Coordinates of N, CA and C in Angstrom, one line a residue:
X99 N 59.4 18.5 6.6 CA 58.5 17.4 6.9 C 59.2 16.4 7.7
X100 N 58.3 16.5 8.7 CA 59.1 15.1 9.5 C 57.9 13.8 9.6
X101 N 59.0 12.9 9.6 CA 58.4 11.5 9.8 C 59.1 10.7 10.7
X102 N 57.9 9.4 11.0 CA 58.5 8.5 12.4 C 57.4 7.5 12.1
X103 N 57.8 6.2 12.6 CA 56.8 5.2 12.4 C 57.6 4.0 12.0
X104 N 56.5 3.1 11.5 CA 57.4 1.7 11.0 C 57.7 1.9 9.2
X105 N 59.2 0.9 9.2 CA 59.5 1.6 8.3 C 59.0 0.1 6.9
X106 N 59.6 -1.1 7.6 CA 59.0 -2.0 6.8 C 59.7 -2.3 5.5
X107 N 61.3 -1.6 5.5 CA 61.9 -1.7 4.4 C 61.2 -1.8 2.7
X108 N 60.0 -1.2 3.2 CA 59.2 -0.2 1.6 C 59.1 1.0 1.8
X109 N 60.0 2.1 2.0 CA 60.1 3.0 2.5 C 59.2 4.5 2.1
X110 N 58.2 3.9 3.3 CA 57.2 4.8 3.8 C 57.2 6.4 4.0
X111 N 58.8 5.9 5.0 CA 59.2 7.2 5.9 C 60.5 7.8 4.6
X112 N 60.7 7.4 4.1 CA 61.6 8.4 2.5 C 62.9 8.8 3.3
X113 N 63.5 7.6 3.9 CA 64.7 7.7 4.6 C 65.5 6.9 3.8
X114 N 65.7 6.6 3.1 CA 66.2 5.4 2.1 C 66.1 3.8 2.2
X115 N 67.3 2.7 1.8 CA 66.5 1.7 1.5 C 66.7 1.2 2.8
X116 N 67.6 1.0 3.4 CA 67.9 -0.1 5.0 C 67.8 1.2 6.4
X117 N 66.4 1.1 6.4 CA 66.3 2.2 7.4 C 65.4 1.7 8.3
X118 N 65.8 1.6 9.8 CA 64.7 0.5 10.6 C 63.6 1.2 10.9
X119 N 63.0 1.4 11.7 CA 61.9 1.2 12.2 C 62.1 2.8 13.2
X120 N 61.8 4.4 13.0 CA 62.0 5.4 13.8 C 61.1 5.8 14.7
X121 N 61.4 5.6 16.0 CA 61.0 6.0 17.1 C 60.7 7.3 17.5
X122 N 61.7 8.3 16.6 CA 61.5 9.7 17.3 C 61.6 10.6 15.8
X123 N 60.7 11.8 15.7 CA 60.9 12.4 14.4 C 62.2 12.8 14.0
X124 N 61.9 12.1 12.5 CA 63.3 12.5 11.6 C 63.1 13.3 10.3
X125 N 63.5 14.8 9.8 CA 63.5 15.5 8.6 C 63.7 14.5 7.3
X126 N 62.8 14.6 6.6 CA 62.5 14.3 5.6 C 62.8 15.0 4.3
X127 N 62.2 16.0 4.2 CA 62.0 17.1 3.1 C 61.9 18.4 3.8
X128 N 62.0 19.4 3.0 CA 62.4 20.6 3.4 C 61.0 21.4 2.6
X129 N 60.3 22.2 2.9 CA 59.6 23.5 2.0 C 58.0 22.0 1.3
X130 N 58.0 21.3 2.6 CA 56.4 20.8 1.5 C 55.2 21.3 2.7
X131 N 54.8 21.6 1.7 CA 53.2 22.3 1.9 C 51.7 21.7 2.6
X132 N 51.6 20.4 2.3 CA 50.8 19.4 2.4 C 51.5 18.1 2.5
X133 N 50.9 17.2 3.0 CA 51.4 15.7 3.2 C 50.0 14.9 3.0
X134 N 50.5 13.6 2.6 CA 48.9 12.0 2.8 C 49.5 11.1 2.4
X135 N 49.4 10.7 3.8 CA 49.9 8.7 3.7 C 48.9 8.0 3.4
X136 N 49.5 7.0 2.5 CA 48.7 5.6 2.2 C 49.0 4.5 3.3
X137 N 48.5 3.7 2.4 CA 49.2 1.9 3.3 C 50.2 2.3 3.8
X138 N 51.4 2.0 2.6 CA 52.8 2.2 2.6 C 53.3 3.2 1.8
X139 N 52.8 4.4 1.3 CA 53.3 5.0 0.5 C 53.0 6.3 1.3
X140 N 53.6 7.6 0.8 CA 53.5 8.8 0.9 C 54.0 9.8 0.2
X141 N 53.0 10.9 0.0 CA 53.0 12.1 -0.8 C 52.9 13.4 -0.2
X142 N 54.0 14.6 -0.8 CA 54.2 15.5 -0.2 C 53.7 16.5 -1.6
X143 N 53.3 18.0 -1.4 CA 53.6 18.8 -2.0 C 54.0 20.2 -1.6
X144 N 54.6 20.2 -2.5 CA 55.5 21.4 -2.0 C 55.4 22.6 -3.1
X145 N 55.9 24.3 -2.6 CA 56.0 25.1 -3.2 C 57.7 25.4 -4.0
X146 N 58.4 24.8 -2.6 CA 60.1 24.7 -3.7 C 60.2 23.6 -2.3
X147 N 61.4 22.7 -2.1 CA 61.8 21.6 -1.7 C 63.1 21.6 -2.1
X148 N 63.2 20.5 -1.0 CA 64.7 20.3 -0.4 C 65.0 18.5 -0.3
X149 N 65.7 17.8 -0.5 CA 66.4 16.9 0.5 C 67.0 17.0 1.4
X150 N 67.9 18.0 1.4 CA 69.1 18.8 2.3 C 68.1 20.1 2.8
X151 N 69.1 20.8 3.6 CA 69.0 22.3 3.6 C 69.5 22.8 2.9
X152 N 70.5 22.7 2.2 CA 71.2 23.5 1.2 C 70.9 23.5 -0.1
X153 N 70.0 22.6 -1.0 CA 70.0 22.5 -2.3 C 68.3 22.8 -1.9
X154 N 67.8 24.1 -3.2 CA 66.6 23.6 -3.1 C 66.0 23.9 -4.4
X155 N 65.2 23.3 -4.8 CA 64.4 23.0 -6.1 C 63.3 23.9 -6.2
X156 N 63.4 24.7 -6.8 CA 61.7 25.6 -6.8 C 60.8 25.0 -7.7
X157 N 59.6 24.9 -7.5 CA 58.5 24.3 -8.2 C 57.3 24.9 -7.2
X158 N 56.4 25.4 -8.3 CA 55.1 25.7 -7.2 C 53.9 24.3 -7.2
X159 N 53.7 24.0 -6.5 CA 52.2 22.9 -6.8 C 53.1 21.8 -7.0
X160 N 54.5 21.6 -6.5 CA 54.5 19.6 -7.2 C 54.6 18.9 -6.1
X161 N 54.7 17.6 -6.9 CA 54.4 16.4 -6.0 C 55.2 15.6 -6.3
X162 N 56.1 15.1 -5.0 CA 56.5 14.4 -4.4 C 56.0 13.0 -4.0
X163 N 56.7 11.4 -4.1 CA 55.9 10.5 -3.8 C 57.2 9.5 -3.5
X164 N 56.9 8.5 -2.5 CA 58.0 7.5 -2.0 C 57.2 6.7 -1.6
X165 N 58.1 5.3 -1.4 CA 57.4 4.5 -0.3 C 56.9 3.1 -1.1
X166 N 56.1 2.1 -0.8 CA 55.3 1.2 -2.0 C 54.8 1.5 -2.6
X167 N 55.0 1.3 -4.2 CA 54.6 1.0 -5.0 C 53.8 0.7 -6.2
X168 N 53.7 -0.7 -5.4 CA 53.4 -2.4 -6.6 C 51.9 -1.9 -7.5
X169 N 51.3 -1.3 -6.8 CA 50.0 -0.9 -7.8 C 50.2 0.4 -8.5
X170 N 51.2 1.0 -8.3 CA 51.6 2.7 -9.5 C 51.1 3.3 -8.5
X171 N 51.0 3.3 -7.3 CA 50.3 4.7 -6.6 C 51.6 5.7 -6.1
X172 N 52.4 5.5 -6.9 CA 53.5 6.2 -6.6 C 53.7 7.2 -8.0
X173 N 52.5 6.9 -8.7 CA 52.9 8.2 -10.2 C 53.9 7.8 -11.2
X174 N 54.9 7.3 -10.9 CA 56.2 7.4 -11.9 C 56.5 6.3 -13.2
X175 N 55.1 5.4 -13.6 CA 55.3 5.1 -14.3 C 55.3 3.6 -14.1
X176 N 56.1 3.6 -13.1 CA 56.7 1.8 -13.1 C 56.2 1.5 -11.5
X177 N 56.0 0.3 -11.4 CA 55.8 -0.2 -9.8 C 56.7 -0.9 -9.2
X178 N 56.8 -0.8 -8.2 CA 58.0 -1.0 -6.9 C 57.9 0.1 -6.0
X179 N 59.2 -0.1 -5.2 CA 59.7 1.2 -4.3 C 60.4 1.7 -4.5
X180 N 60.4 3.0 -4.0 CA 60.9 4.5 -4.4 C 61.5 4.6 -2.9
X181 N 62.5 4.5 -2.4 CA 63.2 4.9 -0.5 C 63.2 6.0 -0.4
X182 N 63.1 7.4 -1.5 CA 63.2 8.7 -0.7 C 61.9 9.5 -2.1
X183 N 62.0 10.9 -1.3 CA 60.8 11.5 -2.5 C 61.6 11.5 -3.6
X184 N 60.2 11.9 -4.7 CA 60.9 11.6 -5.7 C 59.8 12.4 -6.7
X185 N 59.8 13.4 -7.4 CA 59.2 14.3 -7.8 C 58.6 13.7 -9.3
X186 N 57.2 13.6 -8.7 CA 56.6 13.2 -10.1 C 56.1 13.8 -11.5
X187 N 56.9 13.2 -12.6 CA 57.4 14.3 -13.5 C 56.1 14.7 -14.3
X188 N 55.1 13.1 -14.1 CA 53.7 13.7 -15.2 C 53.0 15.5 -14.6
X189 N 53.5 15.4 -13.6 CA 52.5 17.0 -12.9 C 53.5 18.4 -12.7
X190 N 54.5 18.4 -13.5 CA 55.4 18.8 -13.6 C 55.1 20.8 -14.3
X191 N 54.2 20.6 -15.4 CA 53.2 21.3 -16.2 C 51.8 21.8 -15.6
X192 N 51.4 21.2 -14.4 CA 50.5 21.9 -13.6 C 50.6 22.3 -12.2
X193 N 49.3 22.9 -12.1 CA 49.6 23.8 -10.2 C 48.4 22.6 -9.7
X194 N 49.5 21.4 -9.2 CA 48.8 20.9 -7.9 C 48.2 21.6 -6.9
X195 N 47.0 21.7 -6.4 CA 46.6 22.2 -5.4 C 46.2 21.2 -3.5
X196 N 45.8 20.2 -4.3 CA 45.9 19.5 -3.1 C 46.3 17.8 -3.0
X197 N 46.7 17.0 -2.6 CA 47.0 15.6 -2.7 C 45.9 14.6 -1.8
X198 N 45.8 13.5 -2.3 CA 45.3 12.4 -1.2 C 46.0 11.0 -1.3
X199 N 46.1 10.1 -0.4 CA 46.3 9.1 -0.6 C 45.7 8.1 0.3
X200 N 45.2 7.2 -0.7 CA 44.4 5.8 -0.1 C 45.2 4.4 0.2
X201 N 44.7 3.5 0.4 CA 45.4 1.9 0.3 C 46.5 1.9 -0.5
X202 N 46.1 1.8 -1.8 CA 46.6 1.6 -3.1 C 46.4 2.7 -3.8
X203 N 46.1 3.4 -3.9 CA 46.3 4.4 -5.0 C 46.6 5.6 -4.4
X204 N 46.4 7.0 -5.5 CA 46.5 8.7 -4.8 C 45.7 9.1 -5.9
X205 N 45.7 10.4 -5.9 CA 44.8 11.5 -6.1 C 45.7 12.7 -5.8
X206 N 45.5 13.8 -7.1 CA 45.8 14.5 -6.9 C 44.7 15.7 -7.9
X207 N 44.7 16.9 -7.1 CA 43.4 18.1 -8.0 C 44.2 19.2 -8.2
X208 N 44.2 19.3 -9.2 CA 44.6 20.6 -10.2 C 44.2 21.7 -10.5
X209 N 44.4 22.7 -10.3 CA 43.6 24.2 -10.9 C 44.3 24.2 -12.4
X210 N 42.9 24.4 -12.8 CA 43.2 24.5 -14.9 C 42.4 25.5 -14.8
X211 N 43.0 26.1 -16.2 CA 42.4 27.4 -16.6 C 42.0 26.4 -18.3
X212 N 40.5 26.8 -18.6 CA 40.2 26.3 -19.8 C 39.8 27.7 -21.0
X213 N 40.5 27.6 -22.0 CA 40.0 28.6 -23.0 C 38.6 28.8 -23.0
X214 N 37.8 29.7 -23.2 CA 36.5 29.5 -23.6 C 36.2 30.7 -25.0
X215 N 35.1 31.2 -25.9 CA 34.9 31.6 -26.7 C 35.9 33.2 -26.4
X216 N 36.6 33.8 -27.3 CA 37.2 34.8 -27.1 C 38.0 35.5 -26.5
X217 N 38.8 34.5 -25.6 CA 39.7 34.5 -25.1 C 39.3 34.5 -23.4
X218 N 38.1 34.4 -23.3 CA 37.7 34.1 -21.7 C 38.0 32.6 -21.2
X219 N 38.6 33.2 -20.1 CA 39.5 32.4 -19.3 C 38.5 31.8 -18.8
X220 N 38.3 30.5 -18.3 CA 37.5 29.9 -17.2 C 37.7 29.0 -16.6
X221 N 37.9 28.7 -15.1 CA 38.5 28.2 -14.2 C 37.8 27.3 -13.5
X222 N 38.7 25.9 -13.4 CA 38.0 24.6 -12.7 C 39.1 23.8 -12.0
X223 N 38.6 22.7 -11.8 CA 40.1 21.9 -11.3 C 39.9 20.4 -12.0
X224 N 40.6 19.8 -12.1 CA 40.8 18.5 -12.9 C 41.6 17.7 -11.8
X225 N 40.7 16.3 -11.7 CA 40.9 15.3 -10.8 C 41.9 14.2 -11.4
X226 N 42.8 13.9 -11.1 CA 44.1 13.2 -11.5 C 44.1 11.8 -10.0
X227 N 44.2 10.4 -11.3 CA 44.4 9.6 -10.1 C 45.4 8.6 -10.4
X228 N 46.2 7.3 -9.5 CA 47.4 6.7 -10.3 C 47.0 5.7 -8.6
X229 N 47.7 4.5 -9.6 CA 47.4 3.4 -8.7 C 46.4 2.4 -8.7
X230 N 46.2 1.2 -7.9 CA 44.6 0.4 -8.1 C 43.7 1.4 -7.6
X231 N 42.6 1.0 -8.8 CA 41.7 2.3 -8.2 C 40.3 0.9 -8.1
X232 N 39.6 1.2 -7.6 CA 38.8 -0.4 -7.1 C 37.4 -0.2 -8.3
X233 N 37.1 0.8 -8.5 CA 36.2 1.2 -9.4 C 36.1 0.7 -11.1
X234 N 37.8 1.2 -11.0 CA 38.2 0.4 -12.7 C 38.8 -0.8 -12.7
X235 N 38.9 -1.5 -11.6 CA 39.7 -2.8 -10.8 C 41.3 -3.0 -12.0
X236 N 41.9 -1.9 -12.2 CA 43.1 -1.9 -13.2 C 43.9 -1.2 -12.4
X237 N 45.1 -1.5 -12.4 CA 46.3 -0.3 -11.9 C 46.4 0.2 -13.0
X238 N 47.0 1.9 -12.8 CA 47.5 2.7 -13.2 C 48.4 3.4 -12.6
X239 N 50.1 2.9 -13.3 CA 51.2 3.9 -12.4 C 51.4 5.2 -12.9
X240 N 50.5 5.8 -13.5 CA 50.9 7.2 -14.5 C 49.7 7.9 -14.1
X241 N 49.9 8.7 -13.4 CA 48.7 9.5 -13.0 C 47.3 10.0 -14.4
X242 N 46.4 10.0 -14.3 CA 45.1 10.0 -15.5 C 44.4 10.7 -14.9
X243 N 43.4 11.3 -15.9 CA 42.5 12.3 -15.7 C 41.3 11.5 -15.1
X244 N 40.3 11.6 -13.9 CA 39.4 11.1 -13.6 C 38.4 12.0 -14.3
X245 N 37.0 11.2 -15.3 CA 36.4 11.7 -15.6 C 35.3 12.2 -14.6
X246 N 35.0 13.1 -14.5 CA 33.9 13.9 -13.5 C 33.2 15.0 -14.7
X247 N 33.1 14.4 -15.5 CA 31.7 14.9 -16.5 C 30.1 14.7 -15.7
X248 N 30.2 13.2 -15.1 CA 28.6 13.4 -14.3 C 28.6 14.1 -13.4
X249 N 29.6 15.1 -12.8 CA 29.2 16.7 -11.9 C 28.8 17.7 -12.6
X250 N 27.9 18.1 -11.8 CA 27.2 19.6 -13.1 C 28.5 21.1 -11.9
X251 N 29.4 20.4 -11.2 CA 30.1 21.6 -10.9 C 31.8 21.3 -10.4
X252 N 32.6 22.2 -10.4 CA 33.9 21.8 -10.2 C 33.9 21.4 -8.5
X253 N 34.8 19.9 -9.0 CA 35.6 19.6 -7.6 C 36.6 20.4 -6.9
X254 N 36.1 20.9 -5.7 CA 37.1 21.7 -4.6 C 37.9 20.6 -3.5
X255 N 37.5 19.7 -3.7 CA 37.6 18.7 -2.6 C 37.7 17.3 -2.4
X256 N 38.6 16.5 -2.0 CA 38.5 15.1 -2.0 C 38.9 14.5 -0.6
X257 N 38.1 13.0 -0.7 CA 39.0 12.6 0.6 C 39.3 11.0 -0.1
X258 N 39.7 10.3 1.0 CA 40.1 9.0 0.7 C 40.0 8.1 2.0
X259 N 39.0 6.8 1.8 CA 39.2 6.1 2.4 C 39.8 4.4 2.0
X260 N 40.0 3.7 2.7 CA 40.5 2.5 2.2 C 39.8 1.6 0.6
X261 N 39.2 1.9 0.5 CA 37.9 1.5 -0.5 C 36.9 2.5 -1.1
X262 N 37.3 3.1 -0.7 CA 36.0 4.4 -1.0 C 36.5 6.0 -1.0
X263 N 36.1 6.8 -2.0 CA 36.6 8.2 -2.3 C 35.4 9.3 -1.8
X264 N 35.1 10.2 -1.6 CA 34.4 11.3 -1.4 C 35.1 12.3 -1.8
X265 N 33.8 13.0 -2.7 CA 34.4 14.2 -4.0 C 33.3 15.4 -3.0
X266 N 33.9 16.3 -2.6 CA 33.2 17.8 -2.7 C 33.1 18.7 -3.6
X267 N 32.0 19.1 -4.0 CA 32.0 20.2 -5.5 C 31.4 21.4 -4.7
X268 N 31.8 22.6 -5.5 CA 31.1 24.2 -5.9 C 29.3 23.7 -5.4
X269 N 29.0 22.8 -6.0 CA 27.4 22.7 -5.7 C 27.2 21.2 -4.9
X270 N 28.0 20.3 -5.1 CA 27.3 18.8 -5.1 C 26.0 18.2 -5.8
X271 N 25.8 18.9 -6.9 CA 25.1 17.7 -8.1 C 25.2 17.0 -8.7
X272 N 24.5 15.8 -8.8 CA 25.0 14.5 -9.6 C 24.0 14.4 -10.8
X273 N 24.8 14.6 -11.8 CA 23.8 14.4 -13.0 C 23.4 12.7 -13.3
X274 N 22.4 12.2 -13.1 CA 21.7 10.5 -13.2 C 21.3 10.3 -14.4
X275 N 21.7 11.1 -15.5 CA 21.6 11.2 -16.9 C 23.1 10.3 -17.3
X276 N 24.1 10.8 -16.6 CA 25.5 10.2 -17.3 C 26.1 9.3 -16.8
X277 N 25.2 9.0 -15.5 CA 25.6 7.8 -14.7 C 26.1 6.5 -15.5
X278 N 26.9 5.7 -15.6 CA 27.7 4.5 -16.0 C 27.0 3.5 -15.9

């Protein structure tokens, strides 16, 4: 993964802490899959990863996150900056499938397999979010399950805009029964 841009000493670009302002692409991580920049933050996921070329970490589906911060959209618990990736340990136990990241917060969707009667397997994804989320007007630095009970079908899909999320489902129905 390469990165270039302003660096803003909240480290965006996951070069560490006194790193100016890069003009021309510079290697970041090694073996990530997906990338989504926030404001000042960013999130990688990867199948196995690197800092180096030489050391590499296998993990299938994890996530990576650097950069600001002050509202937890960085996962790890605590708020501040993070200057390089930094593998966030709550998703450590699941297969990330895809990442987003907004202003202030992220998003990440999960493939779960849920027990059902008799040992049938049945398959969805679980929406995970960390950060100000403007809906619950609370930070959260510890990624949470976003309730999506008012979908009558699984989320495949998310996006993110500065203030506003858009969820794609299997169907797109909104149950106006469970509405809040």
């Amino acid at each position: 993964m390469l990165a270039w841009g302003r660096s803003c000493l909240q480290g965006q670009l996951g070069l560490g802490l006194y790193t100016s302002d890069q003009k021309v692409p510079v290697t970041v991580l090694h073996g990530a899959t997906a990338v989504a920049a926030g404001r000042a933050h960013s999130l990688a996921l990867t199948s196995a990863w690197s800092l180096s070329s030489r050391l590499t970490v296998s993990g299938n589906g994890q996530v990576l996150s650097w950069g600001q911060g002050r509202d937890g959209e960085l996962g790890h618990g605590v708020v501040g900056c993070i200057f390089r990736p930094k593998l966030i340990e709550a998703f450590q136990q699941l297969r990330i499938q895809s990442i987003f990241a907004a202003d202030h917060c992220s998003f990440a969707l999960a493939r779960t397999f849920r027990c059902a009667k008799r040992n049938e397997a049945k398959g969805g994804n679980t929406l995970f979010a960390f950060g100000y989320r403007h809906g619950l007007l609370k930070q959260e630095p510890l990624p949470s399950r976003v309730d999506t009970s008012m979908l009558s079908a699984t989320v495949t899909d998310i996006s993110c805009g500065e203030r506003h999320i858009l969820v794609l489902c299997s169907t797109c129905a909104f149950d106006r029964a469970t509405r809040h």
